[in-house]
XYZ file of C-alpha atoms in Angstrom:
450
model
C 16.486 -4.822 25.623
C 18.077 -2.354 22.846
C 20.913 -1.839 20.410
C 22.359 0.475 18.599
C 22.410 -0.010 14.606
C 23.215 2.203 11.526
C 20.294 2.347 8.817
C 20.038 3.435 5.565
C 16.926 5.858 5.281
C 16.977 5.011 1.072
C 17.177 1.249 0.944
C 16.605 -0.145 4.944
C 20.275 -1.696 4.896
C 21.428 -2.403 8.439
C 24.563 -2.286 9.374
C 26.548 -2.172 13.038
C 29.021 0.502 11.884
C 28.411 3.838 10.200
C 29.462 4.403 6.439
C 29.647 7.310 4.467
C 28.510 5.474 1.372
C 25.838 2.828 1.675
C 26.989 -0.803 0.638
C 23.595 -1.459 -0.947
C 22.738 1.494 -2.850
C 25.634 3.407 -3.188
C 23.667 6.717 -1.865
C 26.034 8.932 0.336
C 25.079 10.205 3.559
C 22.307 8.400 3.731
C 23.096 5.922 7.045
C 21.702 7.514 10.436
C 22.254 5.404 13.595
C 18.935 4.353 15.381
C 18.213 2.573 18.662
C 16.339 -0.131 17.753
C 14.220 -2.081 20.808
C 15.111 -6.183 20.645
C 11.172 -7.164 21.435
C 10.083 -11.367 21.706
C 7.405 -12.203 19.412
C 4.540 -11.722 22.308
C 5.606 -8.143 23.086
C 5.720 -6.942 19.260
C 2.548 -4.818 18.650
C -0.208 -6.359 16.659
C -3.616 -5.188 16.367
C -7.016 -6.467 15.406
C -5.982 -10.383 14.087
C -9.579 -11.939 14.706
C -9.435 -15.697 15.266
C -11.269 -16.292 11.785
C -9.004 -15.020 9.461
C -6.276 -17.541 11.241
C -8.459 -20.594 10.005
C -7.449 -22.144 6.860
C -10.155 -21.762 4.056
C -10.683 -22.712 0.469
C -10.755 -20.418 -2.249
C -14.523 -21.078 -2.755
C -15.039 -19.799 1.020
C -12.807 -16.770 0.460
C -14.539 -16.304 -2.772
C -18.134 -16.082 -1.043
C -16.842 -13.573 1.819
C -15.627 -11.245 -1.058
C -17.077 -7.633 -0.431
C -18.200 -5.847 -3.991
C -16.281 -2.423 -4.819
C -17.683 0.835 -3.776
C -17.510 4.246 -5.676
C -15.180 7.080 -4.357
C -17.392 9.718 -6.153
C -15.149 10.752 -8.701
C -15.318 8.442 -11.844
C -11.922 9.046 -12.977
C -10.173 8.064 -9.675
C -12.322 5.128 -9.761
C -11.163 3.971 -13.325
C -7.487 4.483 -12.138
C -8.620 2.007 -9.377
C -10.060 -0.538 -11.466
C -13.636 0.322 -10.492
C -13.821 1.664 -7.065
C -12.488 0.973 -3.965
C -12.177 -2.686 -2.352
C -12.588 -3.301 1.336
C -9.365 -4.298 3.161
C -7.419 -2.684 0.728
C -4.408 -0.573 1.557
C -3.220 2.289 -0.754
C -0.639 4.547 -0.545
C -0.705 8.274 -2.617
C 2.498 10.435 -3.044
C 2.949 13.234 -4.934
C 5.228 16.414 -3.940
C 3.934 19.459 -2.119
C 1.386 21.560 -2.802
C 0.003 19.068 -5.752
C -3.148 18.452 -4.286
C -3.182 15.103 -2.147
C -4.978 16.304 0.884
C -7.825 18.173 -1.608
C -7.939 15.213 -3.667
C -8.411 13.140 -0.391
C -10.937 15.356 1.198
C -12.925 15.424 -1.644
C -13.334 11.700 -1.910
C -13.904 11.808 1.899
C -16.843 13.733 1.264
C -18.329 11.881 -1.527
C -17.829 8.554 0.357
C -19.050 9.544 3.830
C -22.748 10.007 2.214
C -23.214 6.404 2.596
C -20.312 4.875 4.572
C -18.191 6.043 7.454
C -14.989 7.902 7.042
C -12.283 8.922 9.421
C -9.725 11.372 8.376
C -6.661 11.514 10.302
C -4.206 14.474 9.795
C -0.991 13.902 11.713
C 0.722 17.061 9.884
C -2.356 19.941 9.891
C -4.350 21.263 12.802
C -8.083 20.807 13.193
C -8.801 24.489 11.932
C -6.403 24.035 9.054
C -8.587 21.052 7.655
C -11.893 22.768 8.852
C -10.652 25.577 6.347
C -10.139 23.187 3.464
C -13.769 21.447 4.053
C -15.039 24.434 4.543
C -13.804 25.948 1.108
C -14.412 22.297 -0.837
C -17.937 22.869 0.998
C -17.706 19.453 2.981
C -19.251 18.984 6.220
C -21.100 15.363 6.694
C -21.900 13.683 9.901
C -20.314 10.305 8.774
C -16.896 12.080 8.231
C -15.042 12.071 11.463
C -11.536 14.118 11.618
C -9.355 12.984 14.144
C -5.444 14.668 14.880
C -3.009 12.435 16.376
C 0.497 10.931 15.823
C 0.710 8.404 17.678
C 0.022 5.015 15.803
C -1.560 3.044 18.923
C -3.940 6.298 19.492
C -4.823 6.242 15.785
C -5.629 2.544 15.816
C -7.638 2.337 18.872
C -9.838 5.254 17.813
C -10.289 2.987 14.394
C -11.686 -0.024 16.502
C -14.052 2.027 18.593
C -15.356 4.013 15.344
C -15.220 1.034 12.775
C -15.039 3.213 9.662
C -15.298 1.668 6.101
C -12.403 4.184 4.898
C -9.477 5.113 6.827
C -7.018 8.050 5.660
C -3.794 8.633 7.231
C -1.861 12.138 6.363
C 1.080 11.121 6.501
C 3.029 8.021 7.081
C 6.120 9.828 7.605
C 4.878 11.827 10.403
C 3.224 8.917 12.863
C 5.488 7.027 14.883
C 5.221 4.120 17.336
C 5.483 4.841 21.081
C 7.510 1.303 21.346
C 10.142 2.704 19.078
C 12.823 5.197 20.171
C 14.108 6.673 16.762
C 12.167 9.703 15.027
C 8.959 9.723 12.971
C 9.680 9.194 9.242
C 12.889 7.045 9.831
C 12.743 3.153 8.447
C 12.403 1.440 11.314
C 9.200 4.138 11.993
C 7.877 3.581 8.425
C 8.313 -0.106 8.161
C 6.233 -0.752 11.504
C 3.873 1.637 11.335
C 2.972 0.315 7.776
C 2.975 -3.362 8.661
C 0.321 -2.518 11.755
C -1.577 -0.423 9.245
C -1.903 -3.171 6.953
C -2.725 -5.744 9.480
C -5.633 -3.637 10.632
C -6.950 -2.785 6.943
C -6.786 -6.722 6.295
C -8.143 -8.254 9.632
C -11.328 -5.502 9.951
C -11.663 -4.951 6.158
C -11.238 -1.329 6.278
C -10.195 0.440 3.091
C -6.780 2.251 4.163
C -4.990 5.218 2.323
C -2.067 6.500 3.477
C 0.089 9.689 1.955
C 3.368 9.473 1.442
C 6.475 12.125 1.057
C 8.222 12.168 -2.321
C 12.086 12.847 -2.659
C 13.841 15.595 -4.588
C 13.883 13.195 -7.269
C 9.910 12.686 -7.357
C 10.263 9.167 -5.845
C 8.768 7.604 -2.766
C 10.480 8.779 0.667
C 11.345 5.630 3.252
C 12.509 2.167 2.568
C 11.294 -0.007 -0.644
C 9.222 -2.311 1.982
C 6.671 0.111 2.031
C 5.797 -0.074 -1.965
C 5.856 -3.526 -1.557
C 3.142 -3.913 1.490
C 0.753 -1.758 0.115
C -1.968 -3.161 -2.666
C -2.022 0.334 -4.847
C 0.733 2.690 -5.391
C -1.006 6.130 -6.606
C 0.988 9.525 -7.587
C -0.097 12.749 -8.222
C 1.961 14.765 -10.763
C 1.565 18.288 -11.440
C 3.276 21.898 -12.528
C 3.117 24.568 -10.260
C 2.683 26.856 -13.581
C -0.263 24.610 -15.179
C -3.806 23.794 -13.254
C -3.651 19.987 -14.970
C -3.057 17.340 -12.277
C -2.225 13.814 -13.471
C -2.985 10.969 -11.234
C -1.318 7.623 -12.349
C -1.257 3.563 -10.905
C 2.349 2.417 -10.374
C 1.040 -0.553 -8.838
C -2.601 -1.820 -8.472
C -3.217 -5.747 -7.190
C -7.041 -4.978 -7.756
C -6.936 -3.703 -11.423
C -4.464 -2.229 -14.705
C -1.065 -0.744 -14.043
C -0.488 2.319 -15.300
C -3.681 3.749 -15.799
C -3.827 7.724 -15.481
C -6.597 10.149 -14.434
C -6.705 14.235 -15.282
C -7.903 16.558 -12.883
C -8.090 20.305 -13.360
C -7.109 22.481 -10.068
C -9.846 25.526 -9.513
C -11.211 27.082 -6.354
C -13.684 24.362 -5.864
C -10.780 21.605 -5.471
C -10.322 19.110 -8.211
C -12.455 18.905 -11.369
C -12.333 15.944 -13.519
C -11.141 15.901 -16.837
C -13.268 13.241 -18.659
C -11.820 13.993 -22.260
C -8.014 14.463 -21.949
C -7.611 14.553 -25.784
C -9.941 17.258 -26.068
C -8.480 19.241 -22.963
C -4.740 18.901 -24.397
C -5.677 19.904 -28.065
C -8.292 22.914 -27.008
C -5.592 25.780 -27.716
C -3.653 24.451 -30.827
C -3.468 26.384 -33.869
C -4.733 25.587 -37.235
C -2.104 23.712 -39.427
C 0.741 25.187 -37.441
C 4.278 24.771 -38.202
C 6.569 22.261 -35.954
C 3.324 20.561 -34.497
C 1.867 17.147 -34.598
C -0.548 15.106 -32.921
C 0.383 11.952 -31.684
C -1.913 9.469 -30.097
C -0.536 7.910 -27.097
C -1.560 5.113 -25.202
C -1.605 5.844 -20.755
C -2.435 2.329 -19.000
C -5.592 1.287 -21.371
C -6.391 4.500 -22.338
C -5.525 5.969 -25.589
C -5.052 9.788 -25.606
C -4.353 12.559 -28.215
C -1.309 14.800 -27.466
C 0.737 17.820 -28.984
C 4.118 17.219 -29.895
C 6.215 20.417 -30.725
C 9.269 20.997 -32.386
C 11.952 24.023 -32.681
C 14.234 23.959 -35.398
C 17.069 27.172 -34.970
C 20.120 28.174 -36.235
C 22.766 27.871 -34.028
C 25.672 30.232 -32.964
C 27.297 27.906 -30.572
C 30.216 25.002 -31.059
C 27.799 22.593 -29.856
C 24.512 23.182 -30.701
C 21.647 22.984 -27.652
C 19.226 19.641 -27.743
C 16.304 20.537 -25.130
C 13.337 17.885 -24.820
C 10.442 18.360 -22.352
C 8.140 15.475 -21.484
C 9.819 13.052 -24.117
C 12.862 10.854 -24.018
C 16.020 12.966 -24.874
C 17.655 9.634 -26.070
C 15.051 8.879 -28.097
C 14.920 12.635 -29.861
C 18.823 12.222 -30.334
C 18.072 8.915 -32.176
C 15.069 10.342 -34.685
C 17.967 13.401 -35.032
C 20.503 11.010 -36.075
C 18.113 9.008 -38.715
C 16.944 12.255 -39.710
C 20.546 13.236 -40.959
C 21.617 9.888 -42.147
C 18.504 9.321 -44.548
C 17.002 12.867 -45.290
C 19.990 15.093 -45.125
C 17.914 17.413 -42.614
C 21.687 18.394 -41.491
C 20.896 18.966 -37.499
C 24.678 19.171 -36.752
C 24.585 23.050 -36.600
C 20.905 23.669 -35.243
C 19.544 23.954 -31.795
C 16.546 21.443 -31.456
C 13.809 21.609 -28.872
C 11.417 19.288 -28.717
C 8.296 19.654 -26.196
C 5.056 17.858 -25.326
C 2.422 20.129 -24.377
C 0.360 19.988 -21.735
C 2.625 18.296 -18.776
C 2.617 14.811 -19.621
C 5.404 12.571 -20.174
C 5.558 9.752 -22.239
C 8.734 7.437 -23.081
C 7.135 4.712 -25.572
C 8.702 4.152 -28.923
C 5.774 4.803 -30.824
C 5.819 8.854 -30.469
C 9.209 8.207 -32.908
C 7.305 8.977 -35.905
C 5.614 12.076 -34.554
C 9.001 13.657 -33.231
C 10.385 13.206 -36.761
C 7.614 14.726 -38.691
C 7.289 17.408 -35.968
C 11.451 18.256 -36.400
C 10.819 18.205 -40.354
C 8.030 20.709 -40.456
C 10.240 23.099 -38.432
C 13.230 22.777 -40.205
C 11.548 23.287 -44.045
C 8.965 26.086 -42.497
C 5.991 23.299 -43.773
C 2.999 23.307 -41.855
C 1.005 19.899 -40.815
C -2.370 19.091 -41.402
C -3.983 19.740 -37.950
C -6.223 17.001 -38.731
C -3.711 14.542 -39.111
C -1.991 11.710 -36.918
C 1.555 10.269 -36.751
C 2.448 7.012 -34.799
C 5.262 4.141 -35.578
C 8.280 3.576 -33.769
C 11.555 4.580 -35.802
C 14.373 1.864 -36.795
C 18.219 3.029 -37.502
C 17.452 2.248 -40.905
C 15.007 4.250 -41.347
C 11.969 2.142 -41.504
C 8.969 2.485 -39.909
C 7.869 -0.553 -37.273
C 4.372 -1.338 -35.669
C 3.325 -0.718 -32.265
C 0.988 -1.818 -29.746
C -2.810 -0.845 -29.804
C -2.461 0.693 -33.187
C -6.773 -0.143 -33.226
C -7.090 1.877 -30.038
C -4.925 4.937 -31.091
C -7.025 4.972 -34.691
C -10.258 4.567 -33.333
C -9.340 7.953 -30.578
C -8.328 9.940 -33.851
C -11.414 8.966 -35.456
C -13.962 9.786 -32.534
C -12.400 13.366 -32.229
C -13.104 14.024 -35.495
C -9.674 13.546 -37.324
C -9.061 13.278 -40.997
C -5.984 11.084 -41.501
C -3.737 8.859 -40.053
C 0.243 7.864 -41.079
C 1.321 4.786 -39.555
C 3.800 1.743 -40.755
C 2.597 -0.693 -43.603
C 3.448 -3.600 -41.481
C -0.283 -3.213 -40.043
C -1.859 -2.719 -43.385
C -2.899 -6.299 -43.475
C -4.397 -5.644 -39.656
C -6.862 -3.241 -40.758
C -8.310 -4.804 -43.894
C -10.099 -6.748 -41.427
C -11.392 -3.691 -39.417
C -13.913 -1.264 -40.373
C -12.626 2.195 -40.074
C -13.912 5.596 -41.684
C -10.914 7.885 -40.892
C -8.027 7.787 -44.399
C -5.274 5.418 -43.363
C -1.775 6.303 -44.870
C 1.043 3.212 -44.507
C 4.371 3.892 -45.174
C 7.364 1.620 -45.065
C 10.480 4.180 -44.579
C 11.054 8.220 -43.327
C 12.452 9.110 -46.592
C 8.544 8.273 -48.039
C 7.780 11.707 -46.228
C 8.619 14.816 -48.322
C 9.045 18.234 -47.436
């Protein structure tokens, strides 16, 4: 039996009639008609459920059976995962077209296939296209098998025969189940295909990585249930004008969340950037005007980045505010505080703030660095290139403490910086620490003279 239903392609809402606006997520023109077969539980497709996994077990028995992690061959990628691949993990990798998803996964295939069996499935590219990329990356291993197929039933049958340690599917939006009449990429197909792949990964202890498409706003396409099903959600970001690529964890059941890894795209693929702070500061001028170093925290990793500000006279009735890589609302807040307590007079000035290198940060600890960069540009005073700034700025102008202060200071000290400006509330904390770098504790923004 079959029935016609209307499904929102954004949030997976189901209804019996069409709506121009989704009742659940309020998205316009996202509801499409699909034919949904009504299957009894005995006829629904289930694959590879072994009997031993159906028996109740104690936690001590499960821990004894737990497999150790194995490396991907890329140290930065392993750090993002929390130490490498876990057997039976189900991983989702998203990113915009052309950012390097397939290149990264093929490099991982080449590394892992040195010791383990890998099955790479492409539902988007032909065999010759993937072979050309493998040739460019100099990847040719006997344990690396390529399969070009769109039918998930056929893919799972081959995976059961080969019994690989790692399966990579590119992409989840282009495979389909024959038992469903809806088109590939629809909510019904993505949900059922993801459920079967998760079932296969857990029952066979095979690590499965699937590639997911993204929408124009950068979020993962398809139903939200896809992100709930997987163990790890990775996203790779990058600007078409820059060779830098940022791999970020948005969810991780086997390790820390919000970790990042940096890669540089070149002719030989993606090359790891082992010292991101040095990479982002490599082109910085000596004692520049309007440029400040801020020690940010990405996941558990401290990272030095450069914040630049430009203040110029405006000839418009309403001066412009431009911001790249930072939260524009925080920039407005910092500007208002500077106007109030330092009489900077930004009301008739154009203001542009930029985070160099393609990073994106939203943490409040960047407030002080943004303020100092604006003051430096406004009064044309250079900032010592060996100084760092971090603190949250309150609406009354006070400097507030922030998390991971010790890690930020240690990262600045490691890269040869001479002094750090930070909130006075942290003074008692650092008295108990052995720090060689000079620490300048400040209470209020009006203590900085320009």
